[in-house]
Tab-separated table of C-alpha atoms in Angstrom:
chain	number	residue	atom	x	y	z
A	24	MET	CA	134.190	137.509	106.459
A	25	ALA	CA	131.285	137.794	104.048
A	26	SER	CA	131.529	135.834	100.803
A	27	GLU	CA	131.429	138.996	98.712
A	28	ASP	CA	134.716	140.086	100.316
A	29	PHE	CA	136.479	137.330	98.390
A	30	GLN	CA	135.367	138.983	95.157
A	31	ARG	CA	136.554	142.496	96.013
A	32	VAL	CA	140.089	142.030	94.754
A	33	PRO	CA	141.334	144.976	92.669
A	34	ASN	CA	143.697	144.010	89.834
A	35	ALA	CA	143.020	140.368	90.596
A	36	ARG	CA	145.773	139.083	88.317
A	37	ASP	CA	148.305	141.136	90.261
A	38	ARG	CA	147.111	139.353	93.401
A	39	GLU	CA	148.114	135.884	92.214
A	40	ILE	CA	151.165	134.352	93.886
A	41	GLU	CA	152.606	131.482	91.863
A	42	SER	CA	156.094	130.941	93.320
A	43	VAL	CA	157.708	130.841	96.745
A	44	ALA	CA	159.971	133.733	95.737
A	45	GLU	CA	156.895	135.808	94.933
A	46	PHE	CA	155.371	134.756	98.251
A	47	ASP	CA	158.427	136.006	100.118
A	48	GLU	CA	158.339	139.330	98.286
A	49	VAL	CA	154.663	139.919	99.062
A	50	ALA	CA	154.831	138.637	102.640
A	51	ALA	CA	157.654	141.071	103.378
A	52	ARG	CA	155.073	143.849	103.004
A	53	GLY	CA	153.238	142.463	106.021
A	54	THR	CA	149.994	141.244	104.489
A	55	LEU	CA	148.686	138.472	102.263
A	56	ALA	CA	145.085	139.659	102.579
A	57	GLY	CA	143.097	139.107	99.410
A	58	TYR	CA	145.841	137.258	97.558
A	59	ARG	CA	145.380	134.004	95.628
A	60	LEU	CA	148.209	131.539	96.271
A	61	GLN	CA	148.540	128.654	93.812
A	62	SER	CA	150.177	125.318	94.512
A	63	LEU	CA	153.009	126.455	96.792
A	64	ASP	CA	154.985	124.447	99.327
A	65	LEU	CA	154.720	126.727	102.371
A	66	THR	CA	155.723	124.188	104.995
A	67	ASP	CA	158.888	126.234	105.608
A	68	ARG	CA	156.937	129.502	105.846
A	69	THR	CA	154.938	128.715	108.965
A	70	THR	CA	156.313	131.634	110.986
A	71	VAL	CA	155.357	134.063	108.229
A	72	LEU	CA	151.859	132.619	107.902
A	73	LEU	CA	151.280	132.793	111.654
A	74	SER	CA	152.130	136.499	111.723
A	75	ALA	CA	150.756	137.763	108.391
A	76	ASP	CA	147.227	139.007	107.760
A	77	THR	CA	145.605	136.454	105.449
A	78	ALA	CA	142.018	137.723	105.573
A	79	GLY	CA	140.249	137.038	102.293
A	80	ALA	CA	143.189	135.092	100.889
A	81	VAL	CA	142.610	131.905	98.899
A	82	PHE	CA	145.111	129.045	99.201
A	83	LEU	CA	144.787	126.709	96.207
A	84	GLY	CA	146.565	123.399	96.737
A	85	CYS	CA	149.240	124.893	99.012
A	86	ARG	CA	151.082	122.639	101.445
A	87	MET	CA	151.162	124.111	104.941
A	88	ALA	CA	151.863	122.983	108.491
A	89	PRO	CA	148.686	122.155	110.445
A	90	ASP	CA	148.977	125.161	112.784
A	91	ALA	CA	149.436	127.494	109.807
A	92	THR	CA	146.365	126.005	108.122
A	93	THR	CA	144.318	126.484	111.283
A	94	LYS	CA	145.458	130.094	111.656
A	95	VAL	CA	144.765	131.218	108.069
A	96	ARG	CA	141.317	129.633	108.209
A	97	ALA	CA	140.663	131.525	111.442
A	98	ASP	CA	141.641	134.718	109.600
A	99	GLY	CA	138.886	134.017	107.090
A	100	ALA	CA	141.010	132.605	104.285
A	101	LEU	CA	139.691	129.872	102.025
A	102	VAL	CA	141.887	126.776	101.908
A	103	PHE	CA	141.621	124.221	99.094
A	104	PRO	CA	143.998	121.460	100.201
A	105	PRO	CA	146.232	119.487	97.830
A	106	VAL	CA	144.628	116.388	96.332
A	107	PRO	CA	146.721	113.277	97.044
A	108	ASP	CA	147.687	110.615	94.521
A	109	LEU	CA	147.050	112.650	91.370
A	110	PRO	CA	149.557	112.553	88.490
A	111	PHE	CA	148.856	116.264	87.826
A	112	ASP	CA	148.342	119.408	89.902
A	113	PRO	CA	144.819	120.838	89.408
A	114	TYR	CA	145.768	124.173	90.996
A	115	ARG	CA	148.962	124.835	89.038
A	116	GLY	CA	149.881	128.479	88.538
A	117	LEU	CA	152.189	128.090	85.533
A	118	LEU	CA	152.091	126.284	82.198
A	119	TYR	CA	153.863	122.984	81.698
A	120	THR	CA	157.353	122.644	80.292
A	121	PRO	CA	158.562	119.737	78.152
A	122	ASP	CA	160.933	118.657	80.914
A	123	GLU	CA	158.038	118.482	83.359
A	124	LEU	CA	155.696	116.462	81.148
A	125	PHE	CA	158.457	114.089	80.014
A	126	GLU	CA	160.080	113.574	83.418
A	127	ASP	CA	161.299	109.963	83.771
A	128	LEU	CA	161.357	109.470	79.995
A	129	ASP	CA	164.541	107.451	80.508
A	130	LYS	CA	162.341	104.756	82.092
A	131	GLY	CA	159.956	104.788	79.127
A	132	TYR	CA	157.179	107.165	78.098
A	133	GLU	CA	154.598	105.253	80.111
A	134	HIS	CA	156.327	106.439	83.304
A	135	THR	CA	156.106	110.149	82.464
A	136	PRO	CA	153.605	112.529	84.101
A	137	ASP	CA	152.068	113.073	80.665
A	138	ALA	CA	151.341	109.379	80.140
A	139	ARG	CA	150.182	108.882	83.736
A	140	SER	CA	147.785	111.839	83.469
A	141	TYR	CA	146.313	110.335	80.322
A	142	ALA	CA	145.900	106.984	82.067
A	143	TRP	CA	144.079	108.740	84.954
A	144	PHE	CA	141.834	110.506	82.430
A	145	GLN	CA	141.020	107.205	80.727
A	146	ARG	CA	140.040	105.689	84.074
A	147	THR	CA	137.849	108.561	85.211
A	148	LYS	CA	136.332	110.231	82.149
A	149	ALA	CA	133.321	107.915	81.910
A	150	ASP	CA	132.710	106.899	85.518
A	151	GLY	CA	130.390	109.810	86.354
A	152	ASP	CA	132.429	110.850	89.381
A	153	VAL	CA	131.687	114.529	89.994
A	154	PHE	CA	134.921	114.900	91.961
A	155	ALA	CA	137.053	113.743	89.020
A	156	SER	CA	135.208	115.997	86.586
A	157	MET	CA	135.612	118.904	89.012
A	158	LEU	CA	139.362	118.304	89.210
A	159	ARG	CA	139.609	118.306	85.414
A	160	SER	CA	137.690	121.582	85.238
A	161	ILE	CA	139.793	123.253	87.925
A	162	HIS	CA	142.960	122.115	86.176
A	163	ASP	CA	141.851	123.419	82.787
A	164	ASP	CA	140.769	126.764	84.234
A	165	SER	CA	144.144	127.113	85.959
A	166	VAL	CA	145.890	126.382	82.650
A	167	SER	CA	143.775	128.994	80.845
A	168	ASP	CA	144.629	131.581	83.481
A	169	ALA	CA	148.348	130.857	83.137
A	170	LEU	CA	148.096	130.973	79.336
A	171	ASP	CA	146.416	134.376	79.385
A	172	GLU	CA	149.124	135.721	81.684
A	173	LEU	CA	151.861	134.414	79.391
A	174	LEU	CA	150.372	135.803	76.181
A	175	ALA	CA	149.249	139.205	77.461
A	176	GLY	CA	150.426	141.870	75.029
A	177	THR	CA	151.912	139.440	72.496
A	178	ARG	CA	151.104	138.944	68.810
A	179	VAL	CA	150.154	135.308	68.400
A	180	VAL	CA	149.974	133.423	65.112
A	181	GLY	CA	148.390	130.001	65.189
A	182	VAL	CA	149.739	127.248	62.941
A	183	MET	CA	147.276	124.403	62.389
A	184	GLY	CA	147.900	121.131	60.613
A	185	GLY	CA	147.701	117.385	60.832
A	186	HIS	CA	149.473	115.144	63.319
A	187	ALA	CA	150.349	112.631	60.585
A	188	MET	CA	152.940	114.861	58.876
A	189	GLY	CA	156.096	112.796	59.281
A	190	ARG	CA	159.544	113.927	60.267
A	191	GLY	CA	161.852	113.710	57.270
A	192	SER	CA	159.184	114.821	54.796
A	193	ASP	CA	159.317	117.979	52.692
A	194	ALA	CA	156.047	119.104	54.256
A	195	TYR	CA	157.515	118.825	57.754
A	196	ALA	CA	160.569	120.839	56.742
A	197	GLY	CA	158.321	123.499	55.191
A	198	ALA	CA	156.230	123.808	58.353
A	199	ALA	CA	159.424	124.180	60.367
A	200	ARG	CA	160.653	126.973	58.093
A	201	LEU	CA	157.303	128.691	58.539
A	202	GLY	CA	157.571	128.534	62.327
A	203	ARG	CA	161.100	129.934	62.145
A	204	THR	CA	160.084	132.805	59.863
A	205	LEU	CA	157.129	133.749	62.052
A	206	ALA	CA	159.245	133.714	65.208
A	207	ARG	CA	161.955	135.808	63.583
A	208	SER	CA	159.250	138.280	62.531
A	209	GLY	CA	158.357	138.860	66.166
A	210	PHE	CA	155.290	136.645	66.444
A	211	THR	CA	154.598	134.101	69.153
A	212	VAL	CA	153.936	130.800	67.380
A	213	ALA	CA	151.076	128.764	68.858
A	214	THR	CA	150.126	125.257	67.741
A	215	GLY	CA	147.989	122.372	68.898
A	216	GLY	CA	151.120	121.138	70.640
A	217	GLY	CA	151.201	117.645	69.220
A	218	PRO	CA	153.276	115.792	66.601
A	219	GLY	CA	153.417	116.338	62.840
A	220	ALA	CA	152.792	119.837	61.514
A	221	MET	CA	152.378	121.120	65.056
A	222	GLU	CA	155.771	119.875	66.163
A	223	ALA	CA	157.387	121.196	63.000
A	224	ALA	CA	156.142	124.740	63.588
A	225	ASN	CA	157.256	124.654	67.235
A	226	LEU	CA	160.632	123.274	66.111
A	227	GLY	CA	161.026	126.163	63.692
A	228	ALA	CA	160.335	128.682	66.441
A	229	TYR	CA	162.767	126.859	68.724
A	230	THR	CA	165.585	127.139	66.164
A	231	ALA	CA	164.814	130.780	65.247
A	232	PRO	CA	167.609	132.304	67.407
A	233	PHE	CA	170.260	130.025	65.895
A	234	ALA	CA	172.026	129.981	62.532
A	235	ASP	CA	169.955	128.589	59.668
A	236	ALA	CA	172.060	125.422	59.564
A	237	VAL	CA	170.764	124.368	62.988
A	238	LEU	CA	167.299	123.670	61.599
A	239	GLY	CA	168.772	121.461	58.870
A	240	GLU	CA	170.774	119.540	61.453
A	241	ALA	CA	167.697	119.107	63.636
A	242	LEU	CA	165.577	117.873	60.722
A	243	GLU	CA	168.204	115.278	59.848
A	244	LEU	CA	168.420	114.003	63.408
A	245	LEU	CA	164.651	113.876	63.920
A	246	ALA	CA	164.139	111.934	60.683
A	247	LYS	CA	165.678	108.907	62.407
A	248	ALA	CA	162.467	108.657	64.479
A	249	PRO	CA	159.895	109.790	61.909
A	250	SER	CA	156.745	109.121	63.937
A	251	PHE	CA	155.528	108.706	67.513
A	252	ALA	CA	154.332	105.249	66.476
A	253	PRO	CA	155.377	102.643	67.342
A	254	SER	CA	157.549	104.184	70.075
A	255	VAL	CA	156.694	107.497	71.733
A	256	SER	CA	159.837	107.071	73.824
A	257	ASP	CA	162.165	106.991	70.800
A	258	TRP	CA	160.270	109.855	69.153
A	259	ALA	CA	160.530	112.057	72.244
A	260	ARG	CA	164.173	111.169	72.942
A	261	ALA	CA	165.136	112.389	69.473
A	262	ALA	CA	163.564	115.764	70.236
A	263	PHE	CA	165.382	116.035	73.543
A	264	GLU	CA	168.626	115.188	71.780
A	265	VAL	CA	168.096	118.206	69.523
A	266	ARG	CA	167.334	120.352	72.559
A	267	GLY	CA	170.441	119.048	74.304
A	268	ARG	CA	172.675	119.947	71.371
A	269	HIS	CA	171.113	123.401	71.106
A	270	PRO	CA	169.800	124.476	74.521
A	271	ARG	CA	167.860	127.660	75.249
A	272	GLY	CA	166.083	127.860	71.922
A	273	GLY	CA	163.263	130.212	71.048
A	274	LEU	CA	160.006	129.989	72.968
A	275	SER	CA	156.650	129.126	71.462
A	276	VAL	CA	153.375	127.734	72.757
A	277	GLY	CA	151.826	124.290	72.386
A	278	ILE	CA	148.192	123.694	73.354
A	279	PRO	CA	147.576	119.924	73.289
A	280	THR	CA	144.933	117.781	74.979
A	281	TRP	CA	144.696	114.516	76.869
A	282	PHE	CA	141.465	113.917	74.949
A	283	TYR	CA	143.806	112.801	72.164
A	284	GLY	CA	146.170	111.213	74.642
A	285	HIS	CA	147.582	108.781	72.123
A	286	GLU	CA	149.181	111.851	70.506
A	287	PRO	CA	152.001	112.983	72.802
A	288	PRO	CA	152.926	116.649	73.193
A	289	ASN	CA	156.003	117.797	71.348
A	290	ALA	CA	159.129	118.899	73.195
A	291	PHE	CA	159.851	122.045	71.142
A	292	ALA	CA	157.072	124.203	72.571
A	293	GLY	CA	158.682	125.977	75.512
A	294	HIS	CA	155.303	126.578	77.151
A	295	ILE	CA	152.672	123.835	77.069
A	296	ALA	CA	149.041	124.477	77.972
A	297	LYS	CA	147.669	120.961	78.129
A	298	TYR	CA	143.947	120.452	78.675
A	299	PHE	CA	141.586	117.625	79.492
A	300	ALA	CA	138.657	119.246	77.634
A	301	ASN	CA	139.370	119.347	73.915
A	302	ALA	CA	136.621	121.888	73.174
A	303	THR	CA	138.141	124.336	75.664
A	304	ARG	CA	141.563	123.744	74.165
A	305	GLU	CA	140.520	124.250	70.536
A	306	ASP	CA	138.453	127.369	71.118
A	307	GLY	CA	141.160	128.833	73.340
A	308	LEU	CA	143.910	128.220	70.800
A	309	LEU	CA	142.013	129.970	68.023
A	310	ALA	CA	140.760	132.810	70.224
A	311	ARG	CA	144.301	133.619	71.342
A	312	SER	CA	145.687	133.644	67.788
A	313	ASN	CA	145.105	137.394	67.570
A	314	ALA	CA	147.502	137.969	64.660
A	315	GLY	CA	146.043	135.280	62.411
A	316	VAL	CA	146.114	131.574	61.673
A	317	VAL	CA	147.932	129.533	59.028
A	318	PHE	CA	146.193	126.274	58.102
A	319	LEU	CA	148.521	123.613	56.710
A	320	PRO	CA	147.123	120.502	55.007
A	321	GLY	CA	145.245	118.319	57.452
A	322	ALA	CA	142.165	116.176	57.839
A	323	ALA	CA	138.983	116.419	59.918
A	324	GLY	CA	140.571	118.241	62.851
A	325	THR	CA	142.070	120.948	60.655
A	326	VAL	CA	138.818	121.367	58.703
A	327	GLN	CA	137.009	121.849	61.998
A	328	GLU	CA	139.570	124.451	63.061
A	329	ILE	CA	139.114	126.407	59.809
A	330	PHE	CA	135.420	126.881	60.428
A	331	ASP	CA	135.756	127.287	64.182
A	332	ASN	CA	137.988	130.243	63.311
A	333	ALA	CA	135.780	131.468	60.465
A	334	THR	CA	132.652	131.713	62.626
A	335	PRO	CA	133.783	134.572	64.930
A	336	ASN	CA	135.359	136.281	61.897
A	337	TYR	CA	132.023	136.023	60.091
A	338	TYR	CA	129.982	137.418	62.989
A	339	GLY	CA	132.624	139.779	64.341
A	340	SER	CA	132.152	138.324	67.810
A	341	ARG	CA	135.827	138.816	68.705
A	342	GLY	CA	136.144	142.195	67.067
A	343	GLY	CA	137.572	142.663	63.583
A	344	PRO	CA	138.363	139.561	61.532
A	345	THR	CA	141.853	138.106	61.836
A	346	PRO	CA	143.869	136.784	58.874
A	347	MET	CA	143.366	133.195	57.695
A	348	VAL	CA	145.871	131.665	55.276
A	349	LEU	CA	145.189	128.206	53.831
A	350	VAL	CA	148.238	126.412	52.418
A	351	ASP	CA	148.154	123.991	49.440
A	352	ARG	CA	145.635	124.912	46.763
A	353	ASP	CA	145.068	121.345	45.598
A	354	HIS	CA	144.416	120.081	49.123
A	355	TRP	CA	141.895	122.769	50.058
A	356	THR	CA	140.088	122.980	46.688
A	357	ARG	CA	140.026	119.366	45.496
A	358	HIS	CA	140.984	116.876	48.218
A	359	LEU	CA	139.081	118.623	51.039
A	360	PRO	CA	137.386	121.620	49.395
A	361	ALA	CA	137.144	123.891	52.418
A	362	TRP	CA	138.336	126.950	50.472
A	363	PRO	CA	135.286	127.384	48.206
A	364	LEU	CA	132.973	127.286	51.223
A	365	LEU	CA	135.162	129.665	53.216
A	366	ARG	CA	135.268	132.098	50.297
A	367	ALA	CA	131.466	131.869	49.874
A	368	LEU	CA	130.953	132.604	53.572
A	369	ALA	CA	133.263	135.601	53.397
A	370	GLU	CA	131.608	137.195	50.368
A	371	ASP	CA	130.442	140.787	51.034
A	372	ARG	CA	131.716	140.672	54.606
A	373	PRO	CA	134.794	142.314	56.196
A	374	MET	CA	136.469	138.938	56.536
A	375	ALA	CA	136.707	138.669	52.728
A	376	ALA	CA	139.803	140.867	52.837
A	377	ARG	CA	141.394	138.680	55.501
A	378	ILE	CA	141.401	135.238	53.866
A	379	ALA	CA	143.859	133.814	51.352
A	380	LEU	CA	144.840	130.557	49.674
A	381	VAL	CA	148.476	129.940	48.716
A	382	ASP	CA	150.191	127.145	46.851
A	383	SER	CA	153.133	126.510	49.168
A	384	VAL	CA	154.068	126.937	52.794
A	385	ASP	CA	156.930	129.243	51.850
A	386	GLU	CA	154.362	131.831	50.702
A	387	ALA	CA	152.350	131.737	53.922
A	388	ALA	CA	154.274	134.222	56.083
A	389	ALA	CA	154.343	136.902	53.373
A	390	GLU	CA	150.635	136.417	52.689
A	391	LEU	CA	149.873	136.697	56.386
A	392	ALA	CA	151.772	140.000	56.481
A	393	ARG	CA	149.818	141.263	53.449
A	394	LEU	CA	146.475	140.411	55.008
A	395	SER	CA	147.503	142.054	58.270
A	396	ALA	CA	148.423	145.264	56.473
């Protein structure tokens, strides 16, 4: 089969098979030709593979019996075999869940897939090995694909803020209320997926379906482990205790990175898109926040995010400007005066009507709604 045949896949996203149940449904139609199969254990589907047409299919990290592998290759399928001894799956078809990243937390955080993936990244990021860098790129592209599938058709509000915001503080409680309000207003809350303000916003979205008192109870429990230092294990266990008391909370998105691997992901984001490349992660988070971004007080990372978001709004490179709400007038005008520069950039441009500065986090959701209108 000619190489261009692999590219002639109409509705390519509809041709992705990401679960064994989906495989069975498609295979029952008699053909897998042109499909993309991601990270499936097909060792029990040998009979189906031997009889189905797999011309032009692409098998990404799928486990198959040797005779099935030989047959699909003879059909003209491309087979990318699983990579042994990795703490992560580079071909994954779905986003991470907290339970997946924190598996084996009872043994200590260092035993979790999240910690082991960070350790692998630390070992390989500077050794110049093209194979390791290729695996990181494949992984991150797979995560981006899964993230786009999840968020298709949704209204996403990004909540940015510093990782140092401690549990038990008024600021943390305010960020959690913001996340809850946004989720109850029908938005998908997206954060950088880490601790501090990010965790608080994801926590708020998680508690959105419950009575208001549940958030207060969660804040009280979490305050017993106010920071991920010195013990990530204790910090994470407190979050899972909240989840255990109140299962099946609201879903939100966390988009963290192993580049900042010392900052663990938080357990309140139901879907976690974790990246190796921080630049890909940051740009992707802001680009997908199609309903606006709220910037809570933060330091260098949050300042960078303000202007990373302002640039496409300034040039209109992603279409019309999206709302930007900066929270805490003193912080953004005196401590880190990003607001005067943002306002100067926006002058006489369409984005001028889409930026705002508010005094408190409790004003942010209403201001976002005003800018959207």
